Amino acid sequence: MRALDATHGRDIHRGRIRILAAVAALLVPLGTTGCQDVRSNPPNIAMIVLDTARADRLSLYGYPKPTSPFLERFGAESTRFDRAYSSSSWTLPSHGSLFTGVSPKIHKGNQTFSKVSGALPLLAEQLADAGYQTAGFSGNIWITDHGGLARGFEHFEDLNRGIYAEHTKRLAQDFSGAAPPAEDHYVVKQVRTWLNNERDSERPLFLFVNLVEPHLPYLPSWEAARHFIPTRGIRWKTIQRFYPDSVARLVIYRHYGRAQPLTEVEWDALARMYEGSLRMTDDLSRALVAAIDAAIDRADDENESYVFILSDHGENLGDHGHFTHIFNLYDSNIRIVLVARGPGFEAGAVEERLVHITDIHATVLAAAGLDLPENAQGIDLRGTIPSDRVVASSLEYPRISLDIFPASASQKTLEPYKVELAAAVGPRFKLIRSTTQDGDVVREEIYDLLQDPDETETLDSDDVDPDALDRLRSALGDAAGSSERAAEEASMDDDVLESLRALGYVRDEEPTTAAPPGTEPNRAEH
């Protein structure tokens, strides 16, 4: 935060914070313990979510291709968390946990209810009550009023609804792959404009931004794609083959329908487009951090600042027979990006102990001097992280994912996915359990992540330390979803439906093909 120009202005600011602290002590939010210990000089906090960014495909985490040069530089100023996990495999429940500090089982932002419970305070609400200026900018329709996650933001911009579908169509229809500079991207531009014109330097800041570029359909600009794809023509052919006019669901139908299995060349083409999308997102991150640093004077000793860059979940590119981020809880899907810069985070440090997306909620509240709600499940990442920790993820019965598929889809190929999933990750072993909606166990998979990080070989329970297995099973019980059913479907207007179609969550016609004749990427050109 920039220093105030006059001592009088500084005294007004401090007096305002003291008044807010006194009010907070009298009006304790539901579910918190004790009064809110509001700091006299609370830090500025920025949070950037790279939606659908898979950690092991970033050069930040050692991937051999240059997918994230800016994040590598940012990581040198930050602490990088190598074993960070989400609470689920898709946007709504993971952001629900980020904003509430609890599992999807508790916050209800899942495949059953599709909206985070209004009974729980959200992070932006908690910070706003403590005197923060709160601003949110979302490129994903789930992180809006539609998913119940816009509460508490004094300023909020839904930059998906009525915008994203047309944005992706333009990208998909442009052979040249042209794109404006990162500073003029439709999300980044709005953030920069708000910071320049509406930022109140007398108040601490909480800024949240979601970038949805890594999400299918992968539509990198040519400037980003050229690092992974030899020609503009191959980029164009890949778009036309898999998601013409940005219709992402066609290739999802094809993969899970199994009638036309994707070839090795096709998987490679999709992976290269995904890598290009990550590179483009990396540049957008650079522009956002530059805007944040310009608005928050990092040299001001009186005011500390934090920047968290993370992903909400990963992505599958054929891993375990899966595509996108539906129907599974493998590490390709639930291991996430997390780098944190600010007081208490050592520059250039690498943390290898297990951390969880709920920890970010706990860390932000603690940094602001606020108490955690009684049901909070995270820990302050600036403190000691237990070496024997177990973290969990879940995916309820995939009602929304199954609804993507047309009536003509083969029920035989979809049948294995009609289960609820829960995963528990310990220091060495991981357990994934599939159950029916009635709670009957269908399958258990055990992996040794230290010896087999790609989860290629399942272990017999007899090969695992009994105490370690018991702890994993106990964690599964805490994470697994309930068998409750939503009383009614959430209403959706045309703009919301169009946004969900663009992200591949909604179908409205029978598919024809996701492989137009003559558009297969040429192996020789690779």
Short mmCIF file of C-alpha atoms in Angstrom, two decimals:
data_model
loop_
_atom_site.label_atom_id
_atom_site.label_comp_id
_atom_site.label_asym_id
_atom_site.label_seq_id
_atom_site.Cartn_x
_atom_site.Cartn_y
_atom_site.Cartn_z
CA MET A 1 0.00 0.00 0.00
CA ARG A 2 1.33 3.47 -0.76
CA ALA A 3 2.16 5.53 2.30
CA LEU A 4 -0.34 8.29 3.07
CA ASP A 5 0.85 11.75 2.09
CA ALA A 6 0.23 13.31 5.50
CA THR A 7 0.47 12.29 9.14
CA HIS A 8 -3.12 13.39 9.62
CA GLY A 9 -4.31 10.97 6.96
CA ARG A 10 -2.32 8.14 8.56
CA ASP A 11 -3.89 8.84 11.94
CA ILE A 12 -7.37 8.74 10.40
CA HIS A 13 -6.55 5.35 8.84
CA ARG A 14 -5.26 3.90 12.10
CA GLY A 15 -8.23 5.28 13.99
CA ARG A 16 -10.55 3.63 11.48
CA ILE A 17 -8.85 0.28 11.97
CA ARG A 18 -9.11 0.60 15.78
CA ILE A 19 -12.83 1.33 15.49
CA LEU A 20 -13.31 -1.66 13.17
CA ALA A 21 -11.40 -3.86 15.59
CA ALA A 22 -13.65 -2.78 18.45
CA VAL A 23 -16.78 -3.42 16.40
CA ALA A 24 -15.44 -6.82 15.31
CA ALA A 25 -14.88 -7.76 18.94
CA LEU A 26 -18.54 -7.05 19.71
CA LEU A 27 -19.97 -8.61 16.57
CA VAL A 28 -18.22 -11.95 16.32
CA PRO A 29 -19.14 -13.74 13.06
CA LEU A 30 -20.99 -17.01 13.39
CA GLY A 31 -18.70 -19.98 13.90
CA THR A 32 -15.60 -18.10 15.10
CA THR A 33 -13.81 -18.46 18.38
CA GLY A 34 -13.26 -15.37 20.48
CA CYS A 35 -12.86 -11.84 19.21
CA GLN A 36 -11.16 -10.85 15.97
CA ASP A 37 -7.56 -9.79 16.70
CA VAL A 38 -7.42 -7.21 13.92
CA ARG A 39 -3.85 -6.03 13.32
CA SER A 40 -3.22 -2.30 13.66
CA ASN A 41 -1.46 -2.33 10.30
CA PRO A 42 -2.85 -5.29 8.33
CA PRO A 43 -1.08 -6.48 5.17
CA ASN A 44 -2.28 -6.22 1.61
CA ILE A 45 -3.19 -9.62 0.14
CA ALA A 46 -3.48 -10.64 -3.52
CA MET A 47 -4.53 -14.06 -4.76
CA ILE A 48 -4.22 -15.17 -8.41
CA VAL A 49 -5.77 -18.49 -9.43
CA LEU A 50 -4.56 -20.12 -12.64
CA ASP A 51 -7.67 -22.17 -13.33
CA THR A 52 -6.87 -25.74 -14.49
CA ALA A 53 -3.08 -25.28 -14.38
CA ARG A 54 -1.39 -28.62 -13.81
CA ALA A 55 1.69 -28.34 -11.60
CA ASP A 56 3.86 -30.95 -13.30
CA ARG A 57 3.44 -29.25 -16.70
CA LEU A 58 4.98 -25.99 -15.48
CA SER A 59 8.69 -25.29 -15.84
CA LEU A 60 8.34 -23.77 -12.36
CA TYR A 61 8.13 -27.38 -11.16
CA GLY A 62 10.84 -28.73 -13.45
CA TYR A 63 8.90 -29.44 -16.65
CA PRO A 64 11.50 -29.37 -19.45
CA LYS A 65 9.54 -27.07 -21.78
CA PRO A 66 9.35 -23.28 -21.17
CA THR A 67 5.74 -23.15 -20.01
CA SER A 68 6.20 -20.69 -17.11
CA PRO A 69 9.27 -18.43 -17.31
CA PHE A 70 7.64 -15.67 -15.26
CA LEU A 71 6.55 -18.06 -12.52
CA GLU A 72 10.13 -19.31 -12.32
CA ARG A 73 11.27 -15.74 -11.61
CA PHE A 74 8.40 -15.19 -9.18
CA GLY A 75 9.29 -18.47 -7.46
CA ALA A 76 12.78 -17.13 -6.79
CA GLU A 77 11.13 -14.41 -4.66
CA SER A 78 8.68 -16.81 -3.03
CA THR A 79 8.24 -20.16 -1.32
CA ARG A 80 7.24 -22.92 -3.73
CA PHE A 81 5.09 -25.74 -2.40
CA ASP A 82 5.84 -28.98 -4.22
CA ARG A 83 3.12 -31.15 -2.67
CA ALA A 84 0.05 -28.91 -2.60
CA TYR A 85 -3.38 -30.52 -3.06
CA SER A 86 -6.86 -29.30 -3.81
CA SER A 87 -10.06 -30.36 -2.09
CA SER A 88 -11.56 -31.57 -5.37
CA SER A 89 -10.98 -31.90 -9.08
CA TRP A 90 -13.00 -28.98 -10.40
CA THR A 91 -13.54 -25.28 -9.91
CA LEU A 92 -16.55 -24.81 -7.63
CA PRO A 93 -15.61 -27.11 -4.73
CA SER A 94 -11.94 -26.15 -4.82
CA HIS A 95 -12.72 -22.42 -4.70
CA GLY A 96 -15.35 -23.14 -2.07
CA SER A 97 -12.61 -24.62 0.12
CA LEU A 98 -10.24 -21.75 -0.70
CA PHE A 99 -12.85 -19.25 0.48
CA THR A 100 -14.25 -21.15 3.50
CA GLY A 101 -11.35 -23.28 4.74
CA VAL A 102 -13.50 -26.43 4.81
CA SER A 103 -14.14 -29.47 2.62
CA PRO A 104 -16.85 -29.66 -0.08
CA LYS A 105 -18.74 -32.00 2.25
CA ILE A 106 -19.25 -29.02 4.56
CA HIS A 107 -19.46 -26.03 2.21
CA LYS A 108 -21.80 -27.81 -0.26
CA GLY A 109 -20.28 -26.36 -3.42
CA ASN A 110 -20.28 -29.70 -5.19
CA GLN A 111 -21.92 -31.79 -7.89
CA THR A 112 -25.05 -32.17 -5.79
CA PHE A 113 -25.85 -28.64 -4.64
CA SER A 114 -23.82 -26.53 -7.13
CA LYS A 115 -23.57 -23.57 -4.75
CA VAL A 116 -21.53 -22.85 -1.63
CA SER A 117 -23.66 -22.70 1.51
CA GLY A 118 -24.75 -19.21 2.50
CA ALA A 119 -24.46 -20.19 6.16
CA LEU A 120 -20.65 -20.11 6.00
CA PRO A 121 -18.68 -16.86 6.01
CA LEU A 122 -16.44 -16.44 2.98
CA LEU A 123 -12.89 -15.12 3.09
CA ALA A 124 -13.82 -11.83 1.41
CA GLU A 125 -16.60 -11.29 3.97
CA GLN A 126 -14.24 -11.94 6.86
CA LEU A 127 -11.66 -9.53 5.50
CA ALA A 128 -14.24 -6.88 4.60
CA ASP A 129 -15.54 -7.01 8.19
CA ALA A 130 -11.97 -6.30 9.33
CA GLY A 131 -11.72 -3.16 7.23
CA TYR A 132 -10.26 -4.52 4.00
CA GLN A 133 -11.12 -3.14 0.61
CA THR A 134 -12.13 -6.31 -1.23
CA ALA A 135 -12.15 -6.72 -5.01
CA GLY A 136 -12.72 -9.86 -7.10
CA PHE A 137 -12.37 -10.52 -10.83
CA SER A 138 -13.44 -13.90 -12.17
CA GLY A 139 -12.93 -15.46 -15.57
CA ASN A 140 -14.90 -18.57 -14.53
CA ILE A 141 -18.70 -18.60 -14.21
CA TRP A 142 -18.55 -20.84 -11.12
CA ILE A 143 -16.73 -18.14 -9.11
CA THR A 144 -19.60 -15.67 -9.22
CA ASP A 145 -23.04 -15.30 -7.65
CA HIS A 146 -23.93 -18.43 -9.63
CA GLY A 147 -21.66 -20.52 -7.39
CA GLY A 148 -22.29 -18.44 -4.27
CA LEU A 149 -18.72 -17.13 -4.18
CA ALA A 150 -19.12 -13.40 -4.85
CA ARG A 151 -20.20 -12.59 -1.29
CA GLY A 152 -18.02 -10.14 0.61
CA PHE A 153 -16.46 -8.41 -2.40
CA GLU A 154 -17.04 -4.68 -2.28
CA HIS A 155 -16.20 -4.66 -5.98
CA PHE A 156 -16.77 -7.80 -8.07
CA GLU A 157 -16.61 -8.34 -11.82
CA ASP A 158 -17.98 -11.46 -13.49
CA LEU A 159 -15.76 -11.46 -16.57
CA ASN A 160 -17.10 -14.73 -17.90
CA ARG A 161 -20.82 -14.20 -18.20
CA GLY A 162 -21.67 -12.72 -21.58
CA ILE A 163 -17.95 -12.36 -22.38
CA TYR A 164 -16.05 -15.66 -22.29
CA ALA A 165 -18.04 -17.50 -24.97
CA GLU A 166 -17.52 -14.74 -27.54
CA HIS A 167 -13.87 -14.39 -26.50
CA THR A 168 -13.13 -18.06 -27.14
CA LYS A 169 -15.03 -18.05 -30.43
CA ARG A 170 -12.90 -15.19 -31.70
CA LEU A 171 -9.72 -17.03 -30.75
CA ALA A 172 -10.94 -20.26 -32.36
CA GLN A 173 -11.84 -18.51 -35.61
CA ASP A 174 -8.56 -16.62 -36.03
CA PHE A 175 -5.98 -18.48 -38.10
CA SER A 176 -3.28 -15.95 -37.23
CA GLY A 177 -3.54 -16.59 -33.50
CA ALA A 178 -3.26 -12.87 -32.80
CA ALA A 179 -3.88 -11.63 -29.28
CA PRO A 180 -3.56 -8.27 -27.54
CA PRO A 181 -0.69 -7.67 -25.10
CA ALA A 182 -1.17 -9.33 -21.73
CA GLU A 183 -1.85 -5.92 -20.17
CA ASP A 184 -4.93 -5.57 -22.42
CA HIS A 185 -6.37 -9.04 -21.75
CA TYR A 186 -10.04 -8.77 -20.80
CA VAL A 187 -9.40 -9.79 -17.16
CA VAL A 188 -6.01 -8.15 -16.65
CA LYS A 189 -7.21 -4.86 -18.14
CA GLN A 190 -10.13 -4.65 -15.73
CA VAL A 191 -7.89 -5.39 -12.75
CA ARG A 192 -5.39 -2.74 -13.82
CA THR A 193 -8.16 -0.18 -14.38
CA TRP A 194 -9.63 -0.82 -10.94
CA LEU A 195 -6.26 -0.67 -9.19
CA ASN A 196 -5.40 2.60 -10.93
CA ASN A 197 -8.76 4.31 -10.40
CA GLU A 198 -10.55 2.81 -7.40
CA ARG A 199 -7.86 1.53 -5.07
CA ASP A 200 -8.28 3.15 -1.64
CA SER A 201 -4.75 3.55 -0.30
CA GLU A 202 -6.08 4.23 3.20
CA ARG A 203 -7.33 0.65 3.54
CA PRO A 204 -5.65 -2.74 3.33
CA LEU A 205 -6.41 -4.59 0.12
CA PHE A 206 -7.71 -8.08 -0.61
CA LEU A 207 -7.59 -8.76 -4.35
CA PHE A 208 -8.75 -12.02 -5.95
CA VAL A 209 -8.32 -12.86 -9.65
CA ASN A 210 -9.21 -16.03 -11.56
CA LEU A 211 -7.67 -16.65 -15.01
CA VAL A 212 -9.40 -19.41 -16.96
CA GLU A 213 -7.07 -19.70 -19.98
CA PRO A 214 -5.67 -23.22 -19.26
CA HIS A 215 -9.22 -24.63 -19.32
CA LEU A 216 -10.43 -26.58 -22.36
CA PRO A 217 -10.77 -25.46 -25.15
CA TYR A 218 -7.03 -24.78 -25.27
CA LEU A 219 -6.68 -21.63 -27.38
CA PRO A 220 -3.20 -20.18 -26.95
CA SER A 221 -2.17 -17.18 -28.97
CA TRP A 222 0.46 -17.85 -31.60
CA GLU A 223 2.96 -15.85 -29.53
CA ALA A 224 2.52 -18.41 -26.73
CA ALA A 225 1.98 -21.49 -28.91
CA ARG A 226 5.12 -20.96 -31.02
CA HIS A 227 7.28 -22.31 -28.19
CA PHE A 228 5.61 -25.72 -28.55
CA ILE A 229 4.07 -25.86 -32.03
CA PRO A 230 6.16 -25.39 -35.22
CA THR A 231 3.61 -23.57 -37.38
CA ARG A 232 0.45 -21.51 -37.20
CA GLY A 233 -1.10 -24.10 -39.51
CA ILE A 234 -0.72 -26.88 -36.95
CA ARG A 235 -2.26 -24.68 -34.28
CA TRP A 236 -5.19 -23.99 -36.60
CA LYS A 237 -5.61 -27.65 -37.58
CA THR A 238 -5.66 -28.70 -33.94
CA ILE A 239 -8.43 -26.23 -33.12
CA GLN A 240 -10.49 -27.32 -36.12
CA ARG A 241 -10.06 -30.97 -35.33
CA PHE A 242 -10.92 -30.93 -31.64
CA TYR A 243 -12.97 -27.83 -30.80
CA PRO A 244 -14.09 -25.92 -33.89
CA ASP A 245 -15.72 -22.60 -32.93
CA SER A 246 -14.46 -23.39 -29.40
CA VAL A 247 -17.04 -26.17 -28.84
CA ALA A 248 -15.11 -28.10 -26.19
CA ARG A 249 -17.61 -30.83 -25.46
CA LEU A 250 -17.22 -32.53 -28.86
CA VAL A 251 -13.79 -33.95 -28.05
CA ILE A 252 -14.99 -34.91 -24.55
CA TYR A 253 -17.85 -36.89 -26.16
CA ARG A 254 -15.40 -38.56 -28.46
CA HIS A 255 -12.93 -39.59 -25.78
CA TYR A 256 -15.41 -40.99 -23.28
CA GLY A 257 -17.58 -42.51 -26.01
CA ARG A 258 -14.56 -44.65 -26.98
CA ALA A 259 -15.85 -45.04 -30.55
CA GLN A 260 -12.85 -43.13 -31.93
CA PRO A 261 -10.02 -43.40 -29.41
CA LEU A 262 -7.61 -40.50 -29.57
CA THR A 263 -4.35 -41.44 -31.25
CA GLU A 264 -0.87 -40.79 -29.91
CA VAL A 265 -0.45 -37.96 -32.42
CA GLU A 266 -3.74 -36.41 -31.29
CA TRP A 267 -2.84 -36.57 -27.59
CA ASP A 268 0.46 -34.92 -28.43
CA ALA A 269 -1.30 -32.15 -30.36
CA LEU A 270 -3.67 -31.47 -27.44
CA ALA A 271 -0.77 -31.46 -24.99
CA ARG A 272 1.10 -28.88 -27.06
CA MET A 273 -1.96 -26.63 -27.15
CA TYR A 274 -2.31 -27.00 -23.39
CA GLU A 275 1.35 -26.07 -22.95
CA GLY A 276 0.75 -22.98 -25.07
CA SER A 277 -2.21 -22.07 -22.89
CA LEU A 278 -0.02 -22.36 -19.80
CA ARG A 279 2.60 -20.12 -21.41
CA MET A 280 -0.07 -17.54 -22.22
CA THR A 281 -1.37 -17.70 -18.66
CA ASP A 282 2.16 -17.23 -17.37
CA ASP A 283 2.39 -13.95 -19.28
CA LEU A 284 -0.98 -12.84 -17.91
CA SER A 285 0.33 -13.61 -14.42
CA ARG A 286 3.34 -11.42 -15.11
CA ALA A 287 1.10 -8.52 -16.10
CA LEU A 288 -1.10 -8.97 -13.02
CA VAL A 289 1.80 -9.09 -10.57
CA ALA A 290 3.31 -6.00 -12.19
CA ALA A 291 -0.01 -4.16 -11.74
CA ILE A 292 -0.28 -5.31 -8.13
CA ASP A 293 3.28 -4.28 -7.33
CA ALA A 294 2.69 -0.88 -8.90
CA ALA A 295 -0.43 -0.36 -6.78
CA ILE A 296 1.11 -1.66 -3.56
CA ASP A 297 4.42 -0.06 -2.68
CA ARG A 298 6.54 -3.02 -1.60
CA ALA A 299 9.23 -0.67 -0.31
CA ASP A 300 6.91 0.79 2.33
CA ASP A 301 8.14 -0.74 5.58
CA GLU A 302 4.91 0.09 7.38
CA ASN A 303 2.80 -2.17 5.18
CA GLU A 304 3.49 -5.77 4.31
CA SER A 305 2.02 -7.49 1.27
CA TYR A 306 1.32 -11.06 0.27
CA VAL A 307 0.86 -12.53 -3.21
CA PHE A 308 -0.38 -16.11 -3.61
CA ILE A 309 -0.36 -17.75 -7.04
CA LEU A 310 -2.07 -21.12 -7.22
CA SER A 311 -4.23 -23.37 -9.33
CA ASP A 312 -7.57 -24.78 -8.25
CA HIS A 313 -7.04 -28.21 -9.83
CA GLY A 314 -5.07 -29.84 -12.63
CA GLU A 315 -5.90 -31.44 -15.96
CA ASN A 316 -5.73 -34.88 -17.57
CA LEU A 317 -4.24 -35.43 -21.01
CA GLY A 318 -4.84 -39.14 -21.35
CA ASP A 319 -3.52 -39.93 -17.86
CA HIS A 320 -5.25 -43.04 -16.50
CA GLY A 321 -7.54 -42.96 -19.53
CA HIS A 322 -8.97 -39.55 -18.58
CA PHE A 323 -9.36 -36.23 -20.32
CA THR A 324 -9.93 -32.75 -18.84
CA HIS A 325 -10.65 -32.92 -15.10
CA ILE A 326 -13.73 -35.11 -14.68
CA PHE A 327 -14.35 -38.54 -13.14
CA ASN A 328 -11.08 -38.94 -11.17
CA LEU A 329 -8.86 -37.84 -8.28
CA TYR A 330 -5.41 -38.77 -9.59
CA ASP A 331 -2.53 -36.39 -8.90
CA SER A 332 -2.71 -35.03 -12.44
CA ASN A 333 -6.05 -33.64 -11.33
CA ILE A 334 -5.75 -32.69 -7.65
CA ARG A 335 -2.10 -31.73 -7.17
CA ILE A 336 -1.96 -27.96 -7.59
CA VAL A 337 0.38 -25.04 -8.15
CA LEU A 338 1.18 -22.95 -5.07
CA VAL A 339 3.78 -20.21 -4.63
CA ALA A 340 3.57 -17.59 -1.88
CA ARG A 341 5.47 -14.33 -1.55
CA GLY A 342 5.51 -12.17 1.56
CA PRO A 343 6.60 -12.03 5.21
CA GLY A 344 7.11 -15.51 6.61
CA PHE A 345 7.74 -17.05 3.19
CA GLU A 346 11.43 -17.51 2.44
CA ALA A 347 12.51 -16.39 -1.02
CA GLY A 348 13.57 -19.31 -3.20
CA ALA A 349 12.56 -21.92 -0.62
CA VAL A 350 10.95 -25.21 -1.61
CA GLU A 351 8.50 -26.87 0.78
CA GLU A 352 8.07 -30.61 0.24
CA ARG A 353 5.67 -31.38 3.08
CA LEU A 354 1.98 -31.81 2.29
CA VAL A 355 -0.19 -28.71 2.15
CA HIS A 356 -3.83 -28.17 1.20
CA ILE A 357 -5.91 -25.49 -0.48
CA THR A 358 -7.69 -24.82 2.84
CA ASP A 359 -4.31 -23.75 4.27
CA ILE A 360 -4.38 -20.62 2.11
CA HIS A 361 -7.61 -19.53 3.78
CA ALA A 362 -6.05 -20.11 7.21
CA THR A 363 -2.83 -18.32 6.26
CA VAL A 364 -4.61 -15.23 4.93
CA LEU A 365 -6.79 -14.89 8.03
CA ALA A 366 -3.79 -15.34 10.32
CA ALA A 367 -1.76 -12.77 8.35
CA ALA A 368 -4.62 -10.30 8.75
CA GLY A 369 -4.71 -10.98 12.50
CA LEU A 370 -8.10 -12.70 12.39
CA ASP A 371 -9.29 -15.81 14.22
CA LEU A 372 -10.13 -18.96 12.29
CA PRO A 373 -13.70 -20.26 12.30
CA GLU A 374 -14.16 -23.25 14.61
CA ASN A 375 -14.65 -25.63 11.67
CA ALA A 376 -11.60 -24.41 9.70
CA GLN A 377 -9.46 -27.30 8.49
CA GLY A 378 -6.35 -25.48 7.24
CA ILE A 379 -3.12 -24.42 8.94
CA ASP A 380 -0.97 -21.28 8.70
CA LEU A 381 1.65 -22.05 6.05
CA ARG A 382 4.10 -19.62 7.65
CA GLY A 383 4.39 -21.92 10.66
CA THR A 384 5.47 -25.52 11.10
CA ILE A 385 3.89 -27.99 8.68
CA PRO A 386 3.54 -31.48 10.21
CA SER A 387 5.70 -34.04 8.45
CA ASP A 388 3.14 -36.81 8.99
CA ARG A 389 0.17 -34.89 7.66
CA VAL A 390 -2.67 -36.42 5.62
CA VAL A 391 -4.76 -34.27 3.23
CA ALA A 392 -7.95 -35.21 1.43
CA SER A 393 -9.98 -34.54 -1.72
CA SER A 394 -13.42 -35.64 -2.86
CA LEU A 395 -15.70 -35.77 -5.87
CA GLU A 396 -19.38 -36.43 -5.29
CA TYR A 397 -21.57 -38.38 -7.67
CA PRO A 398 -20.70 -36.58 -10.96
CA ARG A 399 -24.18 -35.39 -11.87
CA ILE A 400 -22.93 -32.27 -13.66
CA SER A 401 -20.20 -34.13 -15.56
CA LEU A 402 -22.57 -36.88 -16.68
CA ASP A 403 -25.05 -34.27 -17.88
CA ILE A 404 -22.48 -33.13 -20.45
CA PHE A 405 -23.10 -36.26 -22.46
CA PRO A 406 -25.99 -36.58 -24.95
CA ALA A 407 -28.72 -39.16 -24.59
CA SER A 408 -27.08 -41.20 -27.36
CA ALA A 409 -23.86 -41.62 -25.33
CA SER A 410 -23.02 -45.21 -24.54
CA GLN A 411 -24.12 -45.91 -21.00
CA LYS A 412 -21.71 -48.84 -20.92
CA THR A 413 -18.69 -46.58 -21.29
CA LEU A 414 -20.03 -44.08 -18.72
CA GLU A 415 -21.10 -46.65 -16.13
CA PRO A 416 -17.69 -46.90 -14.36
CA TYR A 417 -17.84 -43.18 -13.57
CA LYS A 418 -21.19 -43.28 -11.78
CA VAL A 419 -19.55 -43.37 -8.37
CA GLU A 420 -18.49 -41.02 -5.58
CA LEU A 421 -14.75 -40.61 -5.06
CA ALA A 422 -12.57 -39.70 -2.09
CA ALA A 423 -8.78 -39.53 -1.94
CA ALA A 424 -6.38 -39.25 0.98
CA VAL A 425 -2.71 -38.40 0.55
CA GLY A 426 -0.09 -39.07 3.21
CA PRO A 427 3.66 -38.48 3.29
CA ARG A 428 4.22 -41.56 1.15
CA PHE A 429 1.00 -43.37 0.26
CA LYS A 430 -2.24 -42.33 -1.40
CA LEU A 431 -5.62 -44.05 -1.20
CA ILE A 432 -8.49 -43.48 -3.64
CA ARG A 433 -11.87 -45.03 -2.82
CA SER A 434 -14.86 -45.35 -5.15
CA THR A 435 -18.30 -45.89 -3.62
CA THR A 436 -21.85 -46.12 -4.86
CA GLN A 437 -24.38 -43.46 -3.92
CA ASP A 438 -25.51 -45.83 -1.18
CA GLY A 439 -22.02 -45.97 0.29
CA ASP A 440 -20.98 -49.43 -0.89
CA VAL A 441 -17.27 -49.63 -1.70
CA VAL A 442 -16.64 -50.37 -5.38
CA ARG A 443 -12.87 -50.12 -5.44
CA GLU A 444 -9.82 -49.01 -3.48
CA GLU A 445 -6.56 -47.96 -5.14
CA ILE A 446 -3.34 -47.54 -3.14
CA TYR A 447 -0.23 -45.87 -4.57
CA ASP A 448 3.28 -45.23 -3.33
CA LEU A 449 3.74 -41.63 -4.47
CA LEU A 450 7.41 -41.52 -3.57
CA GLN A 451 8.29 -44.53 -5.72
CA ASP A 452 5.48 -44.18 -8.26
CA PRO A 453 4.48 -40.49 -8.60
CA ASP A 454 2.52 -41.16 -11.80
CA GLU A 455 0.29 -43.67 -9.96
CA THR A 456 0.86 -46.47 -12.44
CA GLU A 457 0.91 -49.49 -10.10
CA THR A 458 -1.67 -50.19 -7.43
CA LEU A 459 -0.49 -51.78 -4.19
CA ASP A 460 -2.09 -54.48 -2.14
CA SER A 461 -3.16 -53.31 1.32
CA ASP A 462 -0.81 -55.91 2.82
CA ASP A 463 2.13 -54.04 1.27
CA VAL A 464 1.36 -50.82 3.15
CA ASP A 465 2.15 -49.97 6.76
CA PRO A 466 -1.12 -50.66 8.67
CA ASP A 467 -0.94 -47.44 10.71
CA ALA A 468 -0.40 -45.37 7.57
CA LEU A 469 -3.34 -47.09 5.87
CA ASP A 470 -5.59 -46.54 8.88
CA ARG A 471 -4.81 -42.82 8.83
CA LEU A 472 -5.64 -42.64 5.12
CA ARG A 473 -8.94 -44.43 5.62
CA SER A 474 -9.82 -42.17 8.51
CA ALA A 475 -9.19 -39.12 6.35
CA LEU A 476 -11.41 -40.57 3.64
CA GLY A 477 -14.30 -40.72 6.06
CA ASP A 478 -13.92 -37.03 6.81
CA ALA A 479 -13.70 -36.03 3.14
CA ALA A 480 -16.32 -38.21 1.47
CA GLY A 481 -19.54 -36.56 0.39
CA SER A 482 -22.90 -37.38 1.90
CA SER A 483 -25.75 -39.09 0.08
CA GLU A 484 -27.95 -35.98 0.37
CA ARG A 485 -29.76 -34.88 -2.74
CA ALA A 486 -30.44 -31.33 -3.80
CA ALA A 487 -34.07 -30.39 -3.48
CA GLU A 488 -34.10 -28.44 -6.74
CA GLU A 489 -31.89 -27.45 -9.61
CA ALA A 490 -30.29 -24.02 -9.54
CA SER A 491 -31.93 -21.67 -12.01
CA MET A 492 -29.76 -20.58 -14.94
CA ASP A 493 -30.41 -17.77 -17.37
CA ASP A 494 -29.21 -17.75 -20.97
CA ASP A 495 -25.92 -16.01 -20.19
CA VAL A 496 -25.02 -18.56 -17.52
CA LEU A 497 -25.92 -21.44 -19.82
CA GLU A 498 -23.80 -19.97 -22.61
CA SER A 499 -20.85 -19.60 -20.25
CA LEU A 500 -21.18 -23.20 -19.07
CA ARG A 501 -21.44 -24.39 -22.68
CA ALA A 502 -18.22 -22.56 -23.50
CA LEU A 503 -16.46 -24.31 -20.63
CA GLY A 504 -17.85 -27.69 -21.72
CA TYR A 505 -20.23 -28.16 -18.76
CA VAL A 506 -23.52 -28.12 -20.68
CA ARG A 507 -24.77 -29.86 -23.80
CA ASP A 508 -27.56 -28.69 -26.05
CA GLU A 509 -27.24 -30.78 -29.17
CA GLU A 510 -26.26 -34.21 -30.33
CA PRO A 511 -22.58 -34.35 -31.34
CA THR A 512 -21.56 -34.93 -34.92
CA THR A 513 -17.81 -35.39 -34.83
CA ALA A 514 -14.76 -33.98 -33.12
CA ALA A 515 -12.51 -34.95 -36.00
CA PRO A 516 -13.40 -33.20 -39.28
CA PRO A 517 -11.85 -34.97 -42.28
CA GLY A 518 -8.47 -33.69 -43.36
CA THR A 519 -7.65 -31.75 -40.21
CA GLU A 520 -5.49 -34.26 -38.35
CA PRO A 521 -2.24 -32.68 -37.16
CA ASN A 522 0.63 -33.87 -39.33
CA ARG A 523 3.17 -36.00 -37.46
CA ALA A 524 5.94 -34.85 -39.81
CA GLU A 525 5.29 -31.21 -38.93
CA HIS A 526 5.91 -31.95 -35.27
#
